[in-house]
């Protein structure tokens, strides 16, 4: 929670780093404050447009700060060891997907830069919870993103390359089409040796930083309604409704709903590859485990409580 007590924002986010952990940690530490500072400069009372602009400005501020830091690191010690031990990743190819939810004055804003996914569950007729997808998977497997990339980069036949139906990469390098970081795919300065070099034609930026944002009032939220934020490793194995059903069952048992979603993801991943969950969990992080499942990080947000907290802050 950031901002003034009477006009606070409540933030929830999952960040999925690639190429290294550095950018994800950097964005995690700076993004809420950057958004809050941008929002504080907007004229009161804040409109939805003001909040969406502040979120976009917050993402851009983190990107700018990261890139400036990266330039100093690049000039000081341009060392890179592909798949090397921690700390040796070349920072120009490090980035992170960001999926952020912000509750401000009774409105839920969801900002997506990458291929994590947000799903809302609201109680329907008969008391059942139905999944409603809030975001699009912003990666090179998405047909809409493929068409956008071709429109934005005419004359680049290699704008994305597919190794299979579920394995497409921007310029043959990166699946997400939105992120913070990934400087070599955004700025010519970083497309040079000793870093990763993309051959001509090279007309960046190829990856967008400003997130796609949706807004919806929480006035219609009922007790028990919730929001799932999860990285793409979860959605490789679970449908939106699968995840919602798992959360509902966990709530009834009084267990942790986010852990229930992660556990089901690991069980399905292990089963697909003919091993037990214990054998999978015992594997060290690295290439072998990465072939079985991607990062599976989950947050479950109680929307009724979030709306009540925002209402209390607005009236204090």
Short mmCIF file of C-alpha atoms in Angstrom, two decimals:
data_model
loop_
_atom_site.label_atom_id
_atom_site.label_comp_id
_atom_site.label_asym_id
_atom_site.label_seq_id
_atom_site.Cartn_x
_atom_site.Cartn_y
_atom_site.Cartn_z
CA UNK A 1 0.00 0.00 0.00
CA UNK A 2 1.36 3.41 -0.96
CA UNK A 3 0.10 6.97 -1.14
CA UNK A 4 -1.60 9.22 1.36
CA UNK A 5 -3.79 7.47 3.94
CA UNK A 6 -6.94 9.05 2.55
CA UNK A 7 -6.09 8.31 -1.07
CA UNK A 8 -3.95 5.18 -0.97
CA UNK A 9 -3.33 2.62 -3.68
CA UNK A 10 -3.16 -1.09 -2.96
CA UNK A 11 -0.81 -3.07 -5.21
CA UNK A 12 -0.55 -6.77 -6.03
CA UNK A 13 1.85 -8.13 -8.64
CA UNK A 14 3.68 -11.12 -10.06
CA UNK A 15 6.95 -10.59 -11.91
CA UNK A 16 8.48 -13.25 -14.14
CA UNK A 17 12.12 -12.53 -14.88
CA UNK A 18 14.06 -13.96 -17.82
CA UNK A 19 17.78 -14.00 -18.50
CA UNK A 20 18.39 -13.44 -14.79
CA UNK A 21 16.69 -12.20 -11.63
CA UNK A 22 18.09 -8.66 -11.63
CA UNK A 23 15.40 -6.78 -13.54
CA UNK A 24 12.51 -8.48 -11.73
CA UNK A 25 13.96 -7.52 -8.35
CA UNK A 26 14.63 -4.00 -9.59
CA UNK A 27 11.07 -3.51 -10.86
CA UNK A 28 9.59 -5.06 -7.73
CA UNK A 29 11.39 -2.55 -5.54
CA UNK A 30 10.57 0.56 -7.60
CA UNK A 31 7.32 0.13 -9.51
CA UNK A 32 4.62 0.83 -6.88
CA UNK A 33 6.43 3.93 -5.63
CA UNK A 34 6.98 5.16 -9.21
CA UNK A 35 3.27 4.81 -9.97
CA UNK A 36 2.29 6.46 -6.71
CA UNK A 37 4.60 9.42 -7.35
CA UNK A 38 3.15 9.89 -10.84
CA UNK A 39 -0.38 9.72 -9.47
CA UNK A 40 0.42 12.30 -6.80
CA UNK A 41 1.21 14.80 -9.56
CA UNK A 42 -2.22 14.38 -11.17
CA UNK A 43 -4.99 16.82 -10.44
CA UNK A 44 -7.56 15.76 -7.82
CA UNK A 45 -9.97 14.06 -7.96
CA UNK A 46 -8.31 11.31 -9.99
CA UNK A 47 -10.15 10.00 -13.04
CA UNK A 48 -9.62 6.52 -14.45
CA UNK A 49 -7.60 8.14 -17.23
CA UNK A 50 -5.33 9.78 -14.62
CA UNK A 51 -4.69 6.49 -12.88
CA UNK A 52 -4.02 4.62 -16.12
CA UNK A 53 -1.60 7.37 -17.20
CA UNK A 54 0.18 7.18 -13.83
CA UNK A 55 0.56 3.41 -14.16
CA UNK A 56 2.03 3.81 -17.66
CA UNK A 57 4.37 6.56 -16.45
CA UNK A 58 5.45 4.35 -13.55
CA UNK A 59 6.41 1.53 -15.91
CA UNK A 60 8.32 3.96 -18.14
CA UNK A 61 10.14 5.47 -15.15
CA UNK A 62 11.32 2.05 -13.99
CA UNK A 63 12.40 1.22 -17.55
CA UNK A 64 14.34 4.49 -17.82
CA UNK A 65 16.03 4.02 -14.45
CA UNK A 66 16.95 0.42 -15.27
CA UNK A 67 18.35 1.40 -18.68
CA UNK A 68 20.46 4.21 -17.25
CA UNK A 69 21.80 1.85 -14.59
CA UNK A 70 22.49 -0.72 -17.28
CA UNK A 71 24.52 1.75 -19.34
CA UNK A 72 26.85 2.37 -16.40
CA UNK A 73 27.17 -1.38 -15.76
CA UNK A 74 27.77 -2.04 -19.46
CA UNK A 75 30.53 0.53 -19.68
CA UNK A 76 32.15 -0.60 -16.44
CA UNK A 77 32.19 -4.37 -16.98
CA UNK A 78 30.56 -5.82 -20.10
CA UNK A 79 30.88 -9.46 -19.02
CA UNK A 80 28.46 -12.11 -20.18
CA UNK A 81 28.45 -15.87 -19.78
CA UNK A 82 25.43 -17.54 -21.35
CA UNK A 83 23.62 -19.70 -18.79
CA UNK A 84 26.48 -18.99 -16.41
CA UNK A 85 26.32 -18.92 -12.65
CA UNK A 86 24.32 -16.26 -10.84
CA UNK A 87 25.70 -12.77 -11.35
CA UNK A 88 27.29 -13.37 -14.74
CA UNK A 89 24.20 -12.79 -16.91
CA UNK A 90 24.62 -9.96 -19.37
CA UNK A 91 22.22 -7.36 -18.12
CA UNK A 92 21.23 -6.10 -21.57
CA UNK A 93 19.36 -9.38 -22.19
CA UNK A 94 17.77 -9.50 -18.75
CA UNK A 95 14.13 -8.49 -18.45
CA UNK A 96 10.89 -9.21 -16.67
CA UNK A 97 7.21 -9.62 -17.42
CA UNK A 98 5.04 -7.64 -15.02
CA UNK A 99 1.40 -8.26 -14.14
CA UNK A 100 0.19 -5.65 -11.67
CA UNK A 101 -3.19 -5.02 -10.04
CA UNK A 102 -3.91 -1.71 -8.36
CA UNK A 103 -7.00 -0.89 -6.32
CA UNK A 104 -7.61 2.85 -6.04
CA UNK A 105 -10.83 4.54 -4.93
CA UNK A 106 -12.92 1.44 -5.51
CA UNK A 107 -11.63 0.68 -9.00
CA UNK A 108 -9.47 -2.31 -9.95
CA UNK A 109 -6.77 -1.56 -12.53
CA UNK A 110 -4.89 -4.47 -14.07
CA UNK A 111 -1.71 -3.64 -16.01
CA UNK A 112 -0.08 -6.36 -18.10
CA UNK A 113 3.35 -6.23 -19.70
CA UNK A 114 4.09 -9.81 -20.71
CA UNK A 115 2.47 -13.23 -20.76
CA UNK A 116 1.36 -13.67 -17.17
CA UNK A 117 -2.42 -13.79 -16.82
CA UNK A 118 -5.13 -12.29 -14.61
CA UNK A 119 -8.44 -14.07 -14.05
CA UNK A 120 -11.41 -12.80 -12.03
CA UNK A 121 -13.89 -15.14 -10.37
CA UNK A 122 -17.33 -13.84 -9.43
CA UNK A 123 -20.22 -15.78 -7.99
CA UNK A 124 -22.96 -16.52 -10.49
CA UNK A 125 -26.33 -18.24 -10.40
CA UNK A 126 -26.34 -21.31 -8.20
CA UNK A 127 -23.41 -20.03 -6.18
CA UNK A 128 -20.77 -21.25 -8.61
CA UNK A 129 -17.74 -19.15 -9.50
CA UNK A 130 -17.06 -18.54 -13.18
CA UNK A 131 -13.68 -17.56 -14.57
CA UNK A 132 -13.39 -14.29 -16.49
CA UNK A 133 -10.07 -13.63 -18.18
CA UNK A 134 -8.92 -10.03 -17.69
CA UNK A 135 -5.71 -9.94 -19.74
CA UNK A 136 -4.33 -11.15 -23.06
CA UNK A 137 -1.19 -13.30 -23.20
CA UNK A 138 1.23 -10.83 -24.74
CA UNK A 139 3.71 -13.12 -26.43
CA UNK A 140 4.78 -14.16 -29.91
CA UNK A 141 2.41 -17.17 -29.92
CA UNK A 142 -0.61 -14.85 -29.79
CA UNK A 143 -1.96 -14.35 -33.36
CA UNK A 144 -2.95 -10.75 -32.57
CA UNK A 145 0.58 -9.99 -31.42
CA UNK A 146 2.02 -11.66 -34.52
CA UNK A 147 -0.11 -9.42 -36.74
CA UNK A 148 0.88 -6.32 -34.75
CA UNK A 149 4.57 -7.18 -35.01
CA UNK A 150 4.26 -7.58 -38.79
CA UNK A 151 2.45 -4.23 -39.06
CA UNK A 152 5.01 -2.46 -36.88
CA UNK A 153 8.02 -3.98 -38.67
CA UNK A 154 7.35 -4.30 -42.41
CA UNK A 155 10.22 -5.71 -44.39
CA UNK A 156 11.46 -7.89 -41.51
CA UNK A 157 10.51 -11.46 -42.44
CA UNK A 158 12.19 -12.71 -39.27
CA UNK A 159 10.17 -10.47 -36.94
CA UNK A 160 9.11 -13.66 -35.17
CA UNK A 161 10.21 -17.24 -35.60
CA UNK A 162 8.20 -20.30 -34.60
CA UNK A 163 9.84 -23.58 -33.67
CA UNK A 164 6.40 -25.08 -33.05
CA UNK A 165 2.81 -23.95 -32.34
CA UNK A 166 3.69 -23.13 -28.73
CA UNK A 167 7.22 -21.88 -29.27
CA UNK A 168 7.49 -18.55 -31.11
CA UNK A 169 10.09 -15.86 -30.45
CA UNK A 170 10.43 -12.17 -31.36
CA UNK A 171 13.46 -11.95 -33.70
CA UNK A 172 14.12 -15.55 -32.70
CA UNK A 173 15.07 -14.43 -29.17
CA UNK A 174 12.19 -13.75 -26.77
CA UNK A 175 8.62 -15.00 -26.35
CA UNK A 176 7.02 -12.06 -24.46
CA UNK A 177 6.20 -9.03 -26.60
CA UNK A 178 5.94 -6.65 -23.61
CA UNK A 179 8.39 -6.33 -20.73
CA UNK A 180 10.59 -4.13 -18.61
CA UNK A 181 14.24 -4.58 -19.57
CA UNK A 182 15.44 -6.62 -22.58
CA UNK A 183 17.44 -3.61 -23.70
CA UNK A 184 19.05 -5.29 -26.71
CA UNK A 185 15.58 -5.67 -28.26
CA UNK A 186 14.67 -2.02 -27.61
CA UNK A 187 17.75 0.18 -27.97
CA UNK A 188 20.47 0.01 -30.69
CA UNK A 189 23.09 1.02 -28.08
CA UNK A 190 22.94 -2.48 -26.57
CA UNK A 191 22.89 -4.50 -29.79
CA UNK A 192 26.66 -4.86 -29.88
CA UNK A 193 29.50 -7.15 -28.90
CA UNK A 194 30.29 -8.45 -26.27
CA UNK A 195 26.55 -8.65 -25.80
CA UNK A 196 23.94 -10.47 -27.75
CA UNK A 197 23.80 -9.19 -31.34
CA UNK A 198 20.76 -9.32 -33.62
CA UNK A 199 21.63 -9.26 -37.32
CA UNK A 200 20.14 -6.84 -39.83
CA UNK A 201 17.42 -5.97 -40.49
CA UNK A 202 17.38 -4.46 -37.00
CA UNK A 203 14.86 -1.67 -36.39
CA UNK A 204 13.94 -1.65 -32.69
CA UNK A 205 12.05 -1.36 -30.43
CA UNK A 206 10.62 -4.85 -30.79
CA UNK A 207 9.32 -5.18 -27.24
CA UNK A 208 6.86 -2.72 -25.70
CA UNK A 209 7.16 -1.36 -22.16
CA UNK A 210 3.87 0.49 -21.60
CA UNK A 211 1.41 -2.14 -20.35
CA UNK A 212 -2.08 -2.94 -21.53
CA UNK A 213 -4.43 -1.65 -18.81
CA UNK A 214 -8.02 -2.50 -17.96
CA UNK A 215 -10.21 -0.85 -15.31
CA UNK A 216 -13.36 -2.07 -13.62
CA UNK A 217 -15.26 -0.75 -10.59
CA UNK A 218 -15.43 -3.06 -7.59
CA UNK A 219 -18.85 -1.82 -6.49
CA UNK A 220 -20.48 -5.00 -7.79
CA UNK A 221 -18.06 -7.32 -5.95
CA UNK A 222 -19.65 -9.81 -3.59
CA UNK A 223 -18.04 -11.52 -0.64
CA UNK A 224 -15.94 -14.38 -1.94
CA UNK A 225 -15.09 -12.85 -5.32
CA UNK A 226 -11.38 -13.04 -6.10
CA UNK A 227 -8.64 -12.26 -8.61
CA UNK A 228 -5.89 -14.67 -9.65
CA UNK A 229 -2.55 -13.28 -10.85
CA UNK A 230 -0.25 -16.02 -12.14
CA UNK A 231 2.81 -16.41 -14.33
CA UNK A 232 2.69 -18.35 -17.58
CA UNK A 233 4.00 -21.58 -16.07
CA UNK A 234 0.62 -22.05 -14.40
CA UNK A 235 -1.38 -21.54 -17.58
CA UNK A 236 0.76 -24.07 -19.46
CA UNK A 237 -1.06 -26.72 -17.40
CA UNK A 238 -4.29 -25.18 -16.05
CA UNK A 239 -7.27 -23.56 -17.73
CA UNK A 240 -8.74 -20.39 -16.26
CA UNK A 241 -11.65 -22.36 -14.81
CA UNK A 242 -9.33 -25.07 -13.43
CA UNK A 243 -7.52 -22.42 -11.43
CA UNK A 244 -10.75 -20.86 -10.17
CA UNK A 245 -12.10 -24.26 -9.06
CA UNK A 246 -8.85 -25.01 -7.21
CA UNK A 247 -9.07 -21.70 -5.34
CA UNK A 248 -12.70 -22.37 -4.39
CA UNK A 249 -11.88 -25.84 -3.04
CA UNK A 250 -8.93 -24.46 -1.09
CA UNK A 251 -11.16 -21.79 0.46
CA UNK A 252 -13.62 -24.46 1.58
CA UNK A 253 -10.80 -26.49 3.16
CA UNK A 254 -9.32 -23.42 4.81
CA UNK A 255 -6.00 -23.95 3.01
CA UNK A 256 -3.80 -21.54 1.06
CA UNK A 257 -5.43 -21.02 -2.38
CA UNK A 258 -2.27 -19.83 -4.14
CA UNK A 259 -0.37 -22.90 -2.92
CA UNK A 260 -3.20 -25.10 -4.17
CA UNK A 261 -2.82 -23.70 -7.70
CA UNK A 262 0.96 -24.13 -7.65
CA UNK A 263 0.70 -27.67 -6.27
CA UNK A 264 -1.75 -28.68 -9.01
CA UNK A 265 0.56 -27.20 -11.64
CA UNK A 266 3.50 -29.24 -10.35
CA UNK A 267 1.41 -32.43 -10.12
CA UNK A 268 0.30 -32.08 -13.74
CA UNK A 269 3.80 -31.22 -14.95
CA UNK A 270 5.28 -34.23 -13.19
CA UNK A 271 2.56 -36.53 -14.53
CA UNK A 272 3.09 -35.34 -18.10
CA UNK A 273 6.76 -36.31 -17.90
CA UNK A 274 6.21 -39.60 -16.08
CA UNK A 275 7.76 -38.67 -12.76
CA UNK A 276 6.41 -38.03 -9.28
CA UNK A 277 5.84 -34.58 -7.84
CA UNK A 278 8.54 -35.26 -5.23
CA UNK A 279 11.03 -36.13 -7.96
CA UNK A 280 10.18 -32.91 -9.78
CA UNK A 281 10.51 -30.75 -6.68
CA UNK A 282 13.85 -32.38 -5.87
CA UNK A 283 15.28 -31.28 -9.21
CA UNK A 284 17.55 -28.24 -8.97
CA UNK A 285 16.49 -25.16 -10.87
CA UNK A 286 18.05 -25.12 -14.31
CA UNK A 287 17.68 -26.40 -17.85
CA UNK A 288 16.39 -29.87 -16.99
CA UNK A 289 13.59 -28.62 -14.77
CA UNK A 290 12.85 -25.73 -17.12
CA UNK A 291 12.04 -28.28 -19.85
CA UNK A 292 9.26 -29.63 -17.60
CA UNK A 293 7.69 -26.43 -16.32
CA UNK A 294 8.15 -22.68 -16.37
CA UNK A 295 7.96 -20.39 -13.35
CA UNK A 296 4.69 -20.87 -11.44
CA UNK A 297 4.02 -17.89 -9.18
CA UNK A 298 0.49 -17.14 -7.97
CA UNK A 299 -1.27 -14.44 -5.96
CA UNK A 300 -4.96 -14.69 -5.06
CA UNK A 301 -6.61 -11.39 -4.13
CA UNK A 302 -9.83 -11.20 -2.11
CA UNK A 303 -11.62 -8.51 -4.11
CA UNK A 304 -14.32 -7.85 -1.55
CA UNK A 305 -11.69 -7.14 1.14
CA UNK A 306 -9.60 -5.06 -1.29
CA UNK A 307 -12.63 -2.97 -2.20
CA UNK A 308 -13.51 -2.49 1.48
CA UNK A 309 -9.93 -1.42 2.29
CA UNK A 310 -9.93 1.07 -0.56
CA UNK A 311 -13.29 2.47 0.55
CA UNK A 312 -12.03 2.86 4.11
CA UNK A 313 -8.90 4.64 2.92
CA UNK A 314 -10.90 6.99 0.70
CA UNK A 315 -13.22 8.00 3.53
CA UNK A 316 -10.56 8.39 6.24
#
